[in-house]
Amino acid sequence: MPTGPIIKEGFPLIGVMLFITIIAVYFGYYSIAIITFILALFFVNFFRNPKRNIPTDPDAILSPADGKVMEIEDVYEDLYLHRECKKVTIFLSVHYTMGRFLPAFKEDVGFENERHTICIENDKTEVLVTQIAGLLARRIVSWTDLDSVLKRGQLYGMIKFGSCTEIYMDKNVEICIEKGQHITGGDTIIGRLRHE
């Protein structure tokens, strides 16, 4: 699990861009140096691991990603939960099942693109999270295994350079976000369990 200010998967990309920048400056290719330095800054920003203000509410379901809420809908989840659920789709900023690579906003993208699904459960509920790769994001990284015990707000994976994430929650979850809202992983409450 990442613990430093920069996620380790970003170091090779940052390092390569900075190396090219130095070489370009040395040989006088300043326009190339500017471009590669900007790319290095982009990678630093994308792979950053900022501190999050993690809510302590035991009934809160936290966002698994930074991005924009694209859809909130009632669906039947037939991969694992096999019941009616509330589904939230988050389009990630340009921040494994093998498949094709369609744009992440297409309706059937969750079935045809590369994806990684994890079920997180406790004594109160189950939440299914699916990371979906898109046109730019063709690599899903996972830092967890079957039967791993996760802490609230813990990082468990990422999609390199964006795409989307789907979250399936029980019908008794009160949705706390709206379509079009920008949310942040680990500290935005997307839902709250209702006690019948």
PDB file of C-alpha atoms in Angstrom:
ATOM      1  CA  MET A   1       0.000   0.000   0.000  1.00  0.00           C
ATOM      2  CA  PRO A   2       1.393   3.448  -0.909  1.00  0.00           C
ATOM      3  CA  THR A   3       2.504   5.475   2.107  1.00  0.00           C
ATOM      4  CA  GLY A   4       4.722   8.267   0.735  1.00  0.00           C
ATOM      5  CA  PRO A   5       3.731  11.569  -0.891  1.00  0.00           C
ATOM      6  CA  ILE A   6       4.198  10.054  -4.375  1.00  0.00           C
ATOM      7  CA  ILE A   7       2.890   6.626  -5.435  1.00  0.00           C
ATOM      8  CA  LYS A   8       5.840   4.453  -6.457  1.00  0.00           C
ATOM      9  CA  GLU A   9       4.366   3.603  -9.880  1.00  0.00           C
ATOM     10  CA  GLY A  10       4.950   7.251 -10.804  1.00  0.00           C
ATOM     11  CA  PHE A  11       8.695   7.321 -10.120  1.00  0.00           C
ATOM     12  CA  PRO A  12       9.819   5.748 -13.432  1.00  0.00           C
ATOM     13  CA  LEU A  13       7.741   8.172 -15.493  1.00  0.00           C
ATOM     14  CA  ILE A  14       8.805  11.199 -13.447  1.00  0.00           C
ATOM     15  CA  GLY A  15      12.440  10.086 -13.573  1.00  0.00           C
ATOM     16  CA  VAL A  16      12.450   9.552 -17.336  1.00  0.00           C
ATOM     17  CA  MET A  17      10.891  12.965 -18.001  1.00  0.00           C
ATOM     18  CA  LEU A  18      13.389  14.731 -15.715  1.00  0.00           C
ATOM     19  CA  PHE A  19      16.291  12.838 -17.295  1.00  0.00           C
ATOM     20  CA  ILE A  20      15.184  13.852 -20.801  1.00  0.00           C
ATOM     21  CA  THR A  21      14.742  17.436 -19.558  1.00  0.00           C
ATOM     22  CA  ILE A  22      18.325  17.559 -18.279  1.00  0.00           C
ATOM     23  CA  ILE A  23      19.730  16.046 -21.496  1.00  0.00           C
ATOM     24  CA  ALA A  24      17.652  18.436 -23.640  1.00  0.00           C
ATOM     25  CA  VAL A  25      18.895  21.461 -21.685  1.00  0.00           C
ATOM     26  CA  TYR A  26      22.499  20.231 -21.919  1.00  0.00           C
ATOM     27  CA  PHE A  27      22.297  20.011 -25.725  1.00  0.00           C
ATOM     28  CA  GLY A  28      20.297  23.215 -26.090  1.00  0.00           C
ATOM     29  CA  TYR A  29      16.920  21.728 -27.044  1.00  0.00           C
ATOM     30  CA  TYR A  30      14.986  24.063 -24.763  1.00  0.00           C
ATOM     31  CA  SER A  31      11.553  23.550 -26.340  1.00  0.00           C
ATOM     32  CA  ILE A  32      11.828  19.794 -25.735  1.00  0.00           C
ATOM     33  CA  ALA A  33      13.054  20.470 -22.194  1.00  0.00           C
ATOM     34  CA  ILE A  34       9.998  22.600 -21.459  1.00  0.00           C
ATOM     35  CA  ILE A  35       7.634  19.904 -22.727  1.00  0.00           C
ATOM     36  CA  THR A  36       9.284  17.078 -20.789  1.00  0.00           C
ATOM     37  CA  PHE A  37       9.482  19.197 -17.621  1.00  0.00           C
ATOM     38  CA  ILE A  38       5.746  19.956 -17.888  1.00  0.00           C
ATOM     39  CA  LEU A  39       5.094  16.231 -18.345  1.00  0.00           C
ATOM     40  CA  ALA A  40       7.193  15.506 -15.236  1.00  0.00           C
ATOM     41  CA  LEU A  41       5.053  17.974 -13.271  1.00  0.00           C
ATOM     42  CA  PHE A  42       1.907  16.320 -14.645  1.00  0.00           C
ATOM     43  CA  PHE A  43       3.118  12.907 -13.467  1.00  0.00           C
ATOM     44  CA  VAL A  44       3.997  14.312 -10.030  1.00  0.00           C
ATOM     45  CA  ASN A  45       0.478  15.731  -9.775  1.00  0.00           C
ATOM     46  CA  PHE A  46      -1.199  12.551 -11.005  1.00  0.00           C
ATOM     47  CA  PHE A  47       0.735  10.139  -8.795  1.00  0.00           C
ATOM     48  CA  ARG A  48       0.579  12.310  -5.677  1.00  0.00           C
ATOM     49  CA  ASN A  49      -0.716  10.707  -2.495  1.00  0.00           C
ATOM     50  CA  PRO A  50      -2.166  13.611  -0.483  1.00  0.00           C
ATOM     51  CA  LYS A  51      -3.390  13.376   3.078  1.00  0.00           C
ATOM     52  CA  ARG A  52      -7.140  12.871   3.269  1.00  0.00           C
ATOM     53  CA  ASN A  53      -9.615  13.945   5.949  1.00  0.00           C
ATOM     54  CA  ILE A  54     -11.217  10.537   6.439  1.00  0.00           C
ATOM     55  CA  PRO A  55     -14.680  10.690   8.082  1.00  0.00           C
ATOM     56  CA  THR A  56     -15.142   8.465  11.128  1.00  0.00           C
ATOM     57  CA  ASP A  57     -18.908   7.924  10.721  1.00  0.00           C
ATOM     58  CA  PRO A  58     -19.277   4.096  10.823  1.00  0.00           C
ATOM     59  CA  ASP A  59     -22.325   4.240   8.526  1.00  0.00           C
ATOM     60  CA  ALA A  60     -20.609   6.344   5.854  1.00  0.00           C
ATOM     61  CA  ILE A  61     -19.525   4.892   2.511  1.00  0.00           C
ATOM     62  CA  LEU A  62     -16.583   6.886   1.153  1.00  0.00           C
ATOM     63  CA  SER A  63     -15.743   7.663  -2.444  1.00  0.00           C
ATOM     64  CA  PRO A  64     -13.110   5.291  -3.856  1.00  0.00           C
ATOM     65  CA  ALA A  65     -11.795   7.851  -6.360  1.00  0.00           C
ATOM     66  CA  ASP A  66     -11.308  11.494  -7.319  1.00  0.00           C
ATOM     67  CA  GLY A  67     -13.553  12.555 -10.156  1.00  0.00           C
ATOM     68  CA  LYS A  68     -16.977  13.645 -11.347  1.00  0.00           C
ATOM     69  CA  VAL A  69     -20.217  11.788 -10.652  1.00  0.00           C
ATOM     70  CA  MET A  70     -21.580  10.760 -14.049  1.00  0.00           C
ATOM     71  CA  GLU A  71     -24.535   8.548 -13.106  1.00  0.00           C
ATOM     72  CA  ILE A  72     -26.588   7.535 -10.072  1.00  0.00           C
ATOM     73  CA  GLU A  73     -29.047   4.768 -10.850  1.00  0.00           C
ATOM     74  CA  ASP A  74     -30.868   1.680  -9.597  1.00  0.00           C
ATOM     75  CA  VAL A  75     -29.612  -1.501 -11.248  1.00  0.00           C
ATOM     76  CA  TYR A  76     -29.491  -5.242 -10.771  1.00  0.00           C
ATOM     77  CA  GLU A  77     -25.898  -6.305 -10.040  1.00  0.00           C
ATOM     78  CA  ASP A  78     -25.418  -9.826 -11.401  1.00  0.00           C
ATOM     79  CA  LEU A  79     -21.652 -10.319 -11.157  1.00  0.00           C
ATOM     80  CA  TYR A  80     -21.309 -10.868  -7.421  1.00  0.00           C
ATOM     81  CA  LEU A  81     -24.061  -9.325  -5.279  1.00  0.00           C
ATOM     82  CA  HIS A  82     -26.984 -10.734  -7.346  1.00  0.00           C
ATOM     83  CA  ARG A  83     -29.523  -8.189  -6.133  1.00  0.00           C
ATOM     84  CA  GLU A  84     -30.962  -4.751  -6.776  1.00  0.00           C
ATOM     85  CA  CYS A  85     -28.399  -2.063  -5.961  1.00  0.00           C
ATOM     86  CA  LYS A  86     -27.691   1.614  -6.188  1.00  0.00           C
ATOM     87  CA  LYS A  87     -24.914   2.278  -8.681  1.00  0.00           C
ATOM     88  CA  VAL A  88     -22.694   5.365  -8.782  1.00  0.00           C
ATOM     89  CA  THR A  89     -20.389   5.947 -11.770  1.00  0.00           C
ATOM     90  CA  ILE A  90     -17.406   8.265 -11.306  1.00  0.00           C
ATOM     91  CA  PHE A  91     -15.438   9.559 -14.282  1.00  0.00           C
ATOM     92  CA  LEU A  92     -11.849   9.950 -13.133  1.00  0.00           C
ATOM     93  CA  SER A  93      -9.756  12.912 -14.091  1.00  0.00           C
ATOM     94  CA  VAL A  94      -6.704  12.230 -16.326  1.00  0.00           C
ATOM     95  CA  HIS A  95      -5.748  11.800 -12.790  1.00  0.00           C
ATOM     96  CA  TYR A  96      -7.736  -7.560 -14.632  1.00  0.00           C
ATOM     97  CA  THR A  97     -10.080  -8.823 -17.036  1.00  0.00           C
ATOM     98  CA  MET A  98      -8.589  -8.574 -20.487  1.00  0.00           C
ATOM     99  CA  GLY A  99     -10.760  -6.766 -22.972  1.00  0.00           C
ATOM    100  CA  ARG A 100     -11.077  -3.991 -25.526  1.00  0.00           C
ATOM    101  CA  PHE A 101     -10.375  -0.341 -24.742  1.00  0.00           C
ATOM    102  CA  LEU A 102     -13.452   1.782 -25.392  1.00  0.00           C
ATOM    103  CA  PRO A 103     -13.942   5.346 -24.146  1.00  0.00           C
ATOM    104  CA  ALA A 104     -14.743   5.127 -20.443  1.00  0.00           C
ATOM    105  CA  PHE A 105     -18.081   6.908 -20.798  1.00  0.00           C
ATOM    106  CA  LYS A 106     -19.651   4.412 -23.226  1.00  0.00           C
ATOM    107  CA  GLU A 107     -22.582   2.452 -21.837  1.00  0.00           C
ATOM    108  CA  ASP A 108     -21.131  -1.038 -22.340  1.00  0.00           C
ATOM    109  CA  VAL A 109     -17.603  -0.136 -21.281  1.00  0.00           C
ATOM    110  CA  GLY A 110     -17.851  -2.083 -18.019  1.00  0.00           C
ATOM    111  CA  PHE A 111     -18.290  -5.344 -19.903  1.00  0.00           C
ATOM    112  CA  GLU A 112     -15.809  -4.924 -22.782  1.00  0.00           C
ATOM    113  CA  ASN A 113     -12.889  -2.960 -21.345  1.00  0.00           C
ATOM    114  CA  GLU A 114     -10.170  -4.125 -18.990  1.00  0.00           C
ATOM    115  CA  ARG A 115     -11.533  -3.932 -15.461  1.00  0.00           C
ATOM    116  CA  HIS A 116     -10.779  -4.886 -11.882  1.00  0.00           C
ATOM    117  CA  THR A 117     -13.560  -5.618  -9.398  1.00  0.00           C
ATOM    118  CA  ILE A 118     -13.273  -5.830  -5.627  1.00  0.00           C
ATOM    119  CA  CYS A 119     -15.987  -6.560  -3.051  1.00  0.00           C
ATOM    120  CA  ILE A 120     -15.497  -4.769   0.263  1.00  0.00           C
ATOM    121  CA  GLU A 121     -17.613  -6.072   3.117  1.00  0.00           C
ATOM    122  CA  ASN A 122     -18.046  -5.731   6.853  1.00  0.00           C
ATOM    123  CA  ASP A 123     -20.679  -6.826   9.352  1.00  0.00           C
ATOM    124  CA  LYS A 124     -23.117  -4.191   8.037  1.00  0.00           C
ATOM    125  CA  THR A 125     -22.974  -4.268   4.238  1.00  0.00           C
ATOM    126  CA  GLU A 126     -21.167  -5.168   1.018  1.00  0.00           C
ATOM    127  CA  VAL A 127     -19.913  -2.676  -1.555  1.00  0.00           C
ATOM    128  CA  LEU A 128     -18.724  -3.711  -5.010  1.00  0.00           C
ATOM    129  CA  VAL A 129     -16.172  -1.424  -6.707  1.00  0.00           C
ATOM    130  CA  THR A 130     -15.166  -1.848 -10.354  1.00  0.00           C
ATOM    131  CA  GLN A 131     -12.234   0.053 -11.870  1.00  0.00           C
ATOM    132  CA  ILE A 132     -12.588   0.362 -15.656  1.00  0.00           C
ATOM    133  CA  ALA A 133      -9.796   1.231 -18.080  1.00  0.00           C
ATOM    134  CA  GLY A 134     -10.413   3.533 -21.044  1.00  0.00           C
ATOM    135  CA  LEU A 135      -8.632   4.953 -24.081  1.00  0.00           C
ATOM    136  CA  LEU A 136      -5.702   6.480 -22.179  1.00  0.00           C
ATOM    137  CA  ALA A 137      -5.873   4.343 -19.063  1.00  0.00           C
ATOM    138  CA  ARG A 138      -4.835   0.843 -20.023  1.00  0.00           C
ATOM    139  CA  ARG A 139      -3.278  -0.295 -16.793  1.00  0.00           C
ATOM    140  CA  ILE A 140      -5.086  -1.098 -13.556  1.00  0.00           C
ATOM    141  CA  VAL A 141      -2.880  -1.509 -10.491  1.00  0.00           C
ATOM    142  CA  SER A 142      -4.094  -3.405  -7.413  1.00  0.00           C
ATOM    143  CA  TRP A 143      -2.441  -3.348  -3.991  1.00  0.00           C
ATOM    144  CA  THR A 144      -4.765  -5.835  -2.332  1.00  0.00           C
ATOM    145  CA  ASP A 145      -5.522  -9.557  -2.452  1.00  0.00           C
ATOM    146  CA  LEU A 146      -8.434 -11.833  -1.647  1.00  0.00           C
ATOM    147  CA  ASP A 147      -9.282 -11.726   2.084  1.00  0.00           C
ATOM    148  CA  SER A 148      -7.193  -8.590   2.680  1.00  0.00           C
ATOM    149  CA  VAL A 149      -8.299  -6.489   5.638  1.00  0.00           C
ATOM    150  CA  LEU A 150      -8.581  -2.819   4.647  1.00  0.00           C
ATOM    151  CA  LYS A 151      -8.657   0.209   6.902  1.00  0.00           C
ATOM    152  CA  ARG A 152     -11.096   3.055   6.316  1.00  0.00           C
ATOM    153  CA  GLY A 153      -9.635   5.312   3.620  1.00  0.00           C
ATOM    154  CA  GLN A 154      -6.833   2.914   2.688  1.00  0.00           C
ATOM    155  CA  LEU A 155      -5.587   2.965  -0.911  1.00  0.00           C
ATOM    156  CA  TYR A 156      -6.133  -0.383  -2.610  1.00  0.00           C
ATOM    157  CA  GLY A 157      -5.556   0.297  -6.303  1.00  0.00           C
ATOM    158  CA  MET A 158      -5.461   2.801  -9.122  1.00  0.00           C
ATOM    159  CA  ILE A 159      -6.115   3.200 -12.833  1.00  0.00           C
ATOM    160  CA  LYS A 160      -3.187   4.853 -14.562  1.00  0.00           C
ATOM    161  CA  PHE A 161      -4.355   8.094 -16.166  1.00  0.00           C
ATOM    162  CA  GLY A 162      -8.056   8.146 -15.469  1.00  0.00           C
ATOM    163  CA  SER A 163     -11.127   6.334 -16.857  1.00  0.00           C
ATOM    164  CA  CYS A 164     -13.997   5.436 -14.524  1.00  0.00           C
ATOM    165  CA  THR A 165     -15.046   3.627 -11.385  1.00  0.00           C
ATOM    166  CA  GLU A 166     -18.421   2.044 -10.620  1.00  0.00           C
ATOM    167  CA  ILE A 167     -19.702   1.511  -7.086  1.00  0.00           C
ATOM    168  CA  TYR A 168     -22.606  -0.816  -6.269  1.00  0.00           C
ATOM    169  CA  MET A 169     -24.287  -0.369  -2.890  1.00  0.00           C
ATOM    170  CA  ASP A 170     -27.303  -1.886  -1.155  1.00  0.00           C
ATOM    171  CA  LYS A 171     -30.726  -0.378  -1.782  1.00  0.00           C
ATOM    172  CA  ASN A 172     -30.922   0.809   1.844  1.00  0.00           C
ATOM    173  CA  VAL A 173     -28.008   3.217   1.279  1.00  0.00           C
ATOM    174  CA  GLU A 174     -28.922   6.903   1.324  1.00  0.00           C
ATOM    175  CA  ILE A 175     -27.063   8.600  -1.535  1.00  0.00           C
ATOM    176  CA  CYS A 176     -25.275  11.765  -0.342  1.00  0.00           C
ATOM    177  CA  ILE A 177     -23.967  13.080  -3.684  1.00  0.00           C
ATOM    178  CA  GLU A 178     -25.479  14.440  -6.886  1.00  0.00           C
ATOM    179  CA  LYS A 179     -24.876  13.854 -10.576  1.00  0.00           C
ATOM    180  CA  GLY A 180     -22.255  16.281 -11.846  1.00  0.00           C
ATOM    181  CA  GLN A 181     -20.648  16.735  -8.432  1.00  0.00           C
ATOM    182  CA  HIS A 182     -16.855  16.591  -8.121  1.00  0.00           C
ATOM    183  CA  ILE A 183     -15.795  14.263  -5.328  1.00  0.00           C
ATOM    184  CA  THR A 184     -12.527  13.119  -3.753  1.00  0.00           C
ATOM    185  CA  GLY A 185     -11.504   9.620  -2.751  1.00  0.00           C
ATOM    186  CA  GLY A 186     -11.325   8.809   0.932  1.00  0.00           C
ATOM    187  CA  ASP A 187     -13.076  11.892   2.268  1.00  0.00           C
ATOM    188  CA  THR A 188     -16.282  12.463   0.252  1.00  0.00           C
ATOM    189  CA  ILE A 189     -19.227  10.551   1.726  1.00  0.00           C
ATOM    190  CA  ILE A 190     -21.117   9.118  -1.252  1.00  0.00           C
ATOM    191  CA  GLY A 191     -23.662   7.153   0.776  1.00  0.00           C
ATOM    192  CA  ARG A 192     -24.818   6.413   4.296  1.00  0.00           C
ATOM    193  CA  LEU A 193     -26.337   3.201   5.607  1.00  0.00           C
ATOM    194  CA  ARG A 194     -29.908   3.550   6.760  1.00  0.00           C
ATOM    195  CA  HIS A 195     -30.959   1.381   9.685  1.00  0.00           C
ATOM    196  CA  GLU A 196     -34.417  -0.091   9.163  1.00  0.00           C
TER     197      GLU A 196
END
